Coordinates of C-alpha atoms in Angstrom, one line a residue:
X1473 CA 3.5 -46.1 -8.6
X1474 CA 5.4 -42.8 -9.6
X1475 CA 6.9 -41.1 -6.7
X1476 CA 7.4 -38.1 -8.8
X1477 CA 6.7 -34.5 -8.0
X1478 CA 3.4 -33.6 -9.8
X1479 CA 3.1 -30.4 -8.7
X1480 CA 4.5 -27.3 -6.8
X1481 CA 2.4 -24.9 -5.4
X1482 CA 3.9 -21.7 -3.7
X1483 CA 2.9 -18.4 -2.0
X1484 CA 4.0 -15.5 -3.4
X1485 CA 4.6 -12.6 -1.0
X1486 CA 7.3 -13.6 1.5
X1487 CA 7.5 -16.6 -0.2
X1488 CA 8.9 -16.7 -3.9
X1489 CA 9.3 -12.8 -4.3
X1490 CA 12.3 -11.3 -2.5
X1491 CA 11.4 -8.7 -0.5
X1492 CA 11.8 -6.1 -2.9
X1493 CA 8.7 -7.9 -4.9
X1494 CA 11.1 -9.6 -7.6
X1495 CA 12.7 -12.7 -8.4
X1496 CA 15.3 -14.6 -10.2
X1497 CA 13.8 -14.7 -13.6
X1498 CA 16.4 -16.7 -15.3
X1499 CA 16.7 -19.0 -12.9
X1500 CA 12.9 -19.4 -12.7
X1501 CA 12.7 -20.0 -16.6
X1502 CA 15.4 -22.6 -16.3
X1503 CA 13.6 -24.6 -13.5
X1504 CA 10.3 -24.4 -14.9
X1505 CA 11.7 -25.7 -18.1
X1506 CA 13.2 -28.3 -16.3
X1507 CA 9.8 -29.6 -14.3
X1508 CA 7.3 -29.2 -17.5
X1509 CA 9.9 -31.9 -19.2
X1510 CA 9.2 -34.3 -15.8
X1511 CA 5.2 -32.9 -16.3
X1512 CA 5.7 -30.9 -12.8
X1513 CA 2.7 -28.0 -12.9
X1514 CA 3.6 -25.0 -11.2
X1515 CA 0.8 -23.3 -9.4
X1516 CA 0.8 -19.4 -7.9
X1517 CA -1.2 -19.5 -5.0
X1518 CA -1.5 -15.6 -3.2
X1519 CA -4.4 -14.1 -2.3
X1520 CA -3.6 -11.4 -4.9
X1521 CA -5.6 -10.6 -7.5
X1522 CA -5.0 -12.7 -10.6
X1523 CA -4.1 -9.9 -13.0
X1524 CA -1.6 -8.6 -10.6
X1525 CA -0.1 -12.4 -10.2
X1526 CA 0.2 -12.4 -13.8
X1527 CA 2.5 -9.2 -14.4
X1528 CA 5.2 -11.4 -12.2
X1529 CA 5.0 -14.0 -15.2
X1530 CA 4.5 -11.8 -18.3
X1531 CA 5.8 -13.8 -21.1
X1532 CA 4.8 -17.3 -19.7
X1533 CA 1.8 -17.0 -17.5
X1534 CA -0.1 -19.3 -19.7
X1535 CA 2.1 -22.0 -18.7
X1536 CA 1.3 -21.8 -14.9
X1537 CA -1.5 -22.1 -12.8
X1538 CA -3.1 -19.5 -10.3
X1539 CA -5.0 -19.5 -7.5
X1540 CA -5.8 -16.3 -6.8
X1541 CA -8.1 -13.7 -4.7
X1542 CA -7.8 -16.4 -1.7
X1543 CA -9.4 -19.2 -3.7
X1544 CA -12.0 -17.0 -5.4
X1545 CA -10.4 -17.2 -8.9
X1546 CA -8.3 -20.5 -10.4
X1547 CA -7.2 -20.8 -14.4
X1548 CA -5.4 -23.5 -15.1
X1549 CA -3.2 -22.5 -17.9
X1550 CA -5.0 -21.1 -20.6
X1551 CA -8.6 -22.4 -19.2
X1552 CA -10.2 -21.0 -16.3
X1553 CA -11.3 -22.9 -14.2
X1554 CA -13.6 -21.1 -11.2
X1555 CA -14.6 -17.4 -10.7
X1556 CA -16.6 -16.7 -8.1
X1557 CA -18.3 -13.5 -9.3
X1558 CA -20.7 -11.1 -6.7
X1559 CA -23.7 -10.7 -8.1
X1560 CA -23.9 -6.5 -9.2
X1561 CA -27.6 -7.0 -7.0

């Protein structure tokens, strides 16, 4: 049995954004380099809307996972994986 880390999952206001709404991008890039070599997923969990969660990641957010709107939207890299719409009724 592998006792490595499989995934990281992490709030984002408060929690990985400064308080100022940024981060250290570079740093970011380097480490999420270094857990998609170990096959570590790295999953943005805010109860944010998606598209705004997204504009943090701009030129990688394919590579990540979301869950988003408090659990009412999750893509999984490039495949979404649960939307729950309201009906327009």
């Amino acid at each position: 049995m592998s006792n490595r880390i499989k995934l990281v999952a992490t709030d984002m206001d408060g929690t990985f954004l400064h308080s100022d709404n940024t981060y250290d991008v570079t740093r970011f890039k380097k480490v999420l380099s270094k857990m998609k070599a170990e096959g570590c997923n790295f999953v943005v969990a805010s109860g944010n809307q998606y598209y705004q969660l997204r504009d943090f990641f701009p030129d990688y957010h394919e590579e990540l996972s979301f869950v988003a709107e408090n659990g009412a939207f999750v893509k999984d890299h490039k495949d979404l994986i649960f939307a729950a719409d309201v009906p327009k009724q």
